[in-house]
Amino acid sequence: MRILTLARDLRRRKARDRNALFVVEGVRASEELVKSPLEVVGALVSPQLATNPRGATLRTSLASRGTEITDVTTAEFESAAETETPQGILVIAATPKRSLEPFAAADPSRVLVLDAVQDPGNVGTLIRTAAALGATATVALPGTVDLWNAKVVRSAMGAHFLHSAFHCTWDELRLFLDETQTALWGAETHGPPVERSAAPRRLALAVGNEGAGLSAHVHEACAHLVSLPLDPSVESLNVAVAAGILLYELRA
């Protein structure tokens, strides 16, 4: 029952960080994981998987990779799963080692910066949106929810597995921006409308916390601020929705 014990432990961020592992739940997300280059460590399977038409195929795909598959009861599976209606499949994978270094020469480039964004659903949607709109990478500054939180992974619907999303410190990001001459822009409700701004070839776009906006030090470091012109009856947009529109408008 090694995989069951590990899956239970990985519900905690400290355990994910310590083991450099994360959990993927559900058939669709697990299918995307199997197709990706990420290392799969093991899988937990309950009788529920057999009721899904794609369950047998997924199990075969995992087995063909030499994945350690552990069959458990429904109760045991639910003790490790975080979804309200588990589909009977939970896969453990190695967290990829990523950094800004490979993107130093990228030109043009678009980096999405998450500044203390805390809602897992928003963060997952932000990662998927960044991937869909061709962003070079998504970096999460301190204060942002763990990118490998099970809820974030579910919301991103497999985008994590190919799109370069990772955590970094403000000092690491600032050094990268300086060394690569990448401009840092910030999304700000009262900033100039985005359509009036000509984006540089190398750009990092920072979006802030759902309630507080950009952190003071990030706001101060921004070379330019951009906003979306909204109807006066609407105060603001969801951070993921706003970021998607801005990324589209600022695409290289």
Short mmCIF file of C-alpha atoms in Angstrom, two decimals, residues 1-213:
data_model
loop_
_atom_site.label_atom_id
_atom_site.label_comp_id
_atom_site.label_asym_id
_atom_site.label_seq_id
_atom_site.Cartn_x
_atom_site.Cartn_y
_atom_site.Cartn_z
CA MET A 1 0.00 0.00 0.00
CA ARG A 2 2.99 2.29 -0.56
CA ILE A 3 1.18 4.28 -3.24
CA LEU A 4 -1.90 4.76 -1.04
CA THR A 5 0.21 6.08 1.84
CA LEU A 6 2.12 8.37 -0.50
CA ALA A 7 -1.05 9.70 -2.14
CA ARG A 8 -2.51 10.55 1.27
CA ASP A 9 0.71 12.32 2.25
CA LEU A 10 0.80 14.36 -0.95
CA ARG A 11 -2.38 16.18 0.01
CA ARG A 12 0.00 18.42 1.99
CA ARG A 13 2.22 20.99 0.26
CA LYS A 14 5.18 20.18 2.50
CA ALA A 15 5.02 16.57 1.36
CA ARG A 16 4.80 17.59 -2.31
CA ASP A 17 7.82 19.85 -1.90
CA ARG A 18 9.80 17.28 0.06
CA ASN A 19 9.16 14.43 -2.38
CA ALA A 20 9.08 16.57 -5.57
CA LEU A 21 5.86 14.75 -6.46
CA PHE A 22 2.28 15.78 -7.22
CA VAL A 23 -1.09 14.12 -7.75
CA VAL A 24 -3.34 14.00 -10.80
CA GLU A 25 -6.97 12.94 -10.34
CA GLY A 26 -9.55 11.92 -12.92
CA VAL A 27 -9.55 10.09 -16.23
CA ARG A 28 -9.03 12.99 -18.60
CA ALA A 29 -6.18 14.60 -16.67
CA SER A 30 -4.51 11.20 -16.21
CA GLU A 31 -4.77 10.55 -19.95
CA GLU A 32 -3.03 13.87 -20.62
CA LEU A 33 -0.33 13.02 -18.09
CA VAL A 34 0.34 9.63 -19.70
CA LYS A 35 0.83 11.35 -23.08
CA SER A 36 3.26 13.88 -21.60
CA PRO A 37 7.01 13.50 -21.01
CA LEU A 38 6.61 13.76 -17.22
CA GLU A 39 7.71 10.82 -15.07
CA VAL A 40 4.81 8.78 -13.65
CA VAL A 41 5.61 7.22 -10.28
CA GLY A 42 2.49 5.22 -9.47
CA ALA A 43 -1.28 5.00 -9.72
CA LEU A 44 -4.12 4.32 -7.34
CA VAL A 45 -7.19 2.60 -8.79
CA SER A 46 -10.62 1.93 -7.26
CA PRO A 47 -13.51 -0.19 -8.66
CA GLN A 48 -15.11 3.04 -9.92
CA LEU A 49 -12.60 3.20 -12.80
CA ALA A 50 -14.08 0.09 -14.38
CA THR A 51 -17.39 1.92 -14.90
CA ASN A 52 -15.70 4.49 -17.16
CA PRO A 53 -15.47 3.36 -20.83
CA ARG A 54 -11.96 4.82 -21.05
CA GLY A 55 -10.84 3.31 -17.76
CA ALA A 56 -9.48 0.04 -19.16
CA THR A 57 -7.53 1.83 -21.88
CA LEU A 58 -6.02 4.23 -19.36
CA ARG A 59 -5.01 1.37 -17.08
CA THR A 60 -3.37 -0.43 -20.00
CA SER A 61 -1.48 2.73 -20.95
CA LEU A 62 -0.17 3.11 -17.41
CA ALA A 63 0.83 -0.54 -17.21
CA SER A 64 2.68 -0.31 -20.54
CA ARG A 65 4.88 2.38 -18.99
CA GLY A 66 5.78 0.07 -16.14
CA THR A 67 3.75 2.15 -13.67
CA GLU A 68 3.15 0.64 -10.23
CA ILE A 69 -0.64 0.28 -10.04
CA THR A 70 -2.29 -0.27 -6.65
CA ASP A 71 -5.91 -1.45 -6.46
CA VAL A 72 -7.79 -0.20 -3.40
CA THR A 73 -11.33 -0.15 -2.08
CA THR A 74 -13.59 2.82 -2.70
CA ALA A 75 -13.19 3.93 0.92
CA GLU A 76 -9.40 3.75 0.74
CA PHE A 77 -9.40 5.68 -2.53
CA GLU A 78 -11.59 8.43 -1.09
CA SER A 79 -9.18 8.80 1.84
CA ALA A 80 -6.54 9.97 -0.65
CA ALA A 81 -8.65 11.74 -3.28
CA GLU A 82 -9.67 15.39 -3.04
CA THR A 83 -12.46 15.44 -5.63
CA GLU A 84 -16.07 15.27 -4.45
CA THR A 85 -16.96 12.62 -7.04
CA PRO A 86 -13.79 10.57 -7.66
CA GLN A 87 -13.51 8.71 -10.97
CA GLY A 88 -11.40 5.93 -9.50
CA ILE A 89 -7.99 6.95 -10.82
CA LEU A 90 -5.26 8.93 -9.05
CA VAL A 91 -1.79 9.15 -10.56
CA ILE A 92 1.39 10.32 -8.85
CA ALA A 93 4.00 12.06 -10.99
CA ALA A 94 7.36 13.76 -10.51
CA THR A 95 7.26 17.54 -10.36
CA PRO A 96 9.32 18.79 -13.32
CA LYS A 97 12.40 20.91 -12.61
CA ARG A 98 11.86 24.22 -14.38
CA SER A 99 13.41 27.68 -14.29
CA LEU A 100 13.62 30.90 -16.28
CA GLU A 101 17.09 30.06 -17.63
CA PRO A 102 15.96 28.25 -20.83
CA PHE A 103 13.99 31.32 -21.90
CA ALA A 104 16.83 33.82 -21.71
CA ALA A 105 17.24 33.85 -25.49
CA ALA A 106 13.56 33.60 -26.42
CA ASP A 107 12.57 36.42 -28.75
CA PRO A 108 9.76 37.30 -28.84
CA SER A 109 8.63 36.14 -25.43
CA ARG A 110 5.61 36.50 -23.17
CA VAL A 111 5.91 35.53 -19.50
CA LEU A 112 2.84 35.55 -17.28
CA VAL A 113 3.71 36.48 -13.69
CA LEU A 114 1.34 35.45 -10.88
CA ASP A 115 1.77 37.82 -7.96
CA ALA A 116 0.19 36.26 -4.85
CA VAL A 117 -2.80 34.83 -6.74
CA GLN A 118 -4.35 32.53 -4.16
CA ASP A 119 -7.44 30.84 -5.58
CA PRO A 120 -6.54 27.37 -6.95
CA GLY A 121 -9.24 27.50 -9.62
CA ASN A 122 -8.02 30.87 -10.86
CA VAL A 123 -4.41 29.74 -10.94
CA GLY A 124 -5.23 26.58 -12.88
CA THR A 125 -7.26 28.59 -15.39
CA LEU A 126 -4.43 31.13 -15.69
CA ILE A 127 -1.94 28.40 -16.52
CA ARG A 128 -4.24 26.82 -19.10
CA THR A 129 -5.00 30.23 -20.63
CA ALA A 130 -1.31 31.13 -20.82
CA ALA A 131 -0.59 27.83 -22.54
CA ALA A 132 -3.48 28.29 -24.98
CA LEU A 133 -2.37 31.80 -25.94
CA GLY A 134 1.25 30.83 -26.53
CA ALA A 135 2.87 32.35 -23.45
CA THR A 136 6.52 31.39 -23.08
CA ALA A 137 6.15 30.53 -19.39
CA THR A 138 4.07 31.16 -16.27
CA VAL A 139 5.93 32.01 -13.08
CA ALA A 140 4.42 32.14 -9.61
CA LEU A 141 5.87 34.58 -7.09
CA PRO A 142 5.76 33.93 -3.32
CA GLY A 143 2.24 34.18 -1.93
CA THR A 144 0.75 32.37 -4.92
CA VAL A 145 -0.97 29.06 -4.20
CA ASP A 146 1.10 25.94 -4.88
CA LEU A 147 1.00 25.29 -8.64
CA TRP A 148 0.98 21.55 -7.94
CA ASN A 149 -1.99 21.67 -5.59
CA ALA A 150 -4.48 19.03 -6.79
CA LYS A 151 -7.17 21.67 -7.39
CA VAL A 152 -4.80 23.78 -9.48
CA VAL A 153 -3.79 20.75 -11.53
CA ARG A 154 -7.44 19.83 -12.15
CA SER A 155 -8.33 23.37 -13.20
CA ALA A 156 -5.40 23.54 -15.61
CA MET A 157 -6.67 20.34 -17.28
CA GLY A 158 -3.24 19.06 -18.26
CA ALA A 159 -1.62 22.38 -19.19
CA HIS A 160 1.01 21.87 -16.45
CA PHE A 161 2.38 18.85 -18.23
CA LEU A 162 3.74 20.75 -21.25
CA HIS A 163 3.53 24.47 -20.49
CA SER A 164 6.42 25.74 -18.35
CA ALA A 165 4.73 26.79 -15.13
CA PHE A 166 6.85 27.02 -11.98
CA HIS A 167 7.58 28.96 -8.80
CA CYS A 168 10.37 31.51 -8.52
CA THR A 169 11.44 34.26 -6.14
CA TRP A 170 11.12 37.96 -6.87
CA ASP A 171 14.93 38.27 -6.92
CA GLU A 172 15.19 35.49 -9.53
CA LEU A 173 12.55 37.13 -11.70
CA ARG A 174 14.04 40.59 -11.36
CA LEU A 175 17.50 39.32 -12.34
CA PHE A 176 16.02 37.56 -15.39
CA LEU A 177 14.17 40.70 -16.46
CA ASP A 178 17.29 42.82 -16.13
CA GLU A 179 19.65 40.40 -17.86
CA THR A 180 17.32 39.70 -20.78
CA GLN A 181 15.98 43.24 -21.12
CA THR A 182 12.43 41.98 -20.65
CA ALA A 183 9.90 44.67 -19.80
CA LEU A 184 7.64 44.12 -16.80
CA TRP A 185 4.08 45.38 -17.25
CA GLY A 186 1.34 45.16 -14.65
CA ALA A 187 -2.39 44.60 -14.95
CA GLU A 188 -4.04 47.43 -13.07
CA THR A 189 -7.73 48.37 -12.95
CA HIS A 190 -7.00 52.07 -13.35
CA GLY A 191 -4.09 51.77 -15.77
CA PRO A 192 -4.09 52.99 -19.39
CA PRO A 193 -6.32 50.91 -21.73
CA VAL A 194 -4.36 48.03 -23.23
CA GLU A 195 -5.25 48.93 -26.82
CA ARG A 196 -3.25 52.15 -26.48
CA SER A 197 -0.08 50.28 -25.53
CA ALA A 198 2.45 48.94 -28.04
CA ALA A 199 3.95 45.84 -26.46
CA PRO A 200 7.71 45.18 -26.66
CA ARG A 201 8.99 41.92 -28.14
CA ARG A 202 10.08 40.67 -24.72
CA LEU A 203 7.36 41.17 -22.14
CA ALA A 204 6.41 39.89 -18.68
CA LEU A 205 2.83 40.59 -17.61
CA ALA A 206 2.11 40.58 -13.88
CA VAL A 207 -1.37 39.95 -12.51
CA GLY A 208 -2.10 40.41 -8.84
CA ASN A 209 -4.01 39.00 -5.93
CA GLU A 210 -7.77 38.67 -6.39
CA GLY A 211 -8.55 41.26 -3.71
CA ALA A 212 -5.42 43.33 -3.18
CA GLY A 213 -4.03 43.57 -6.70
#
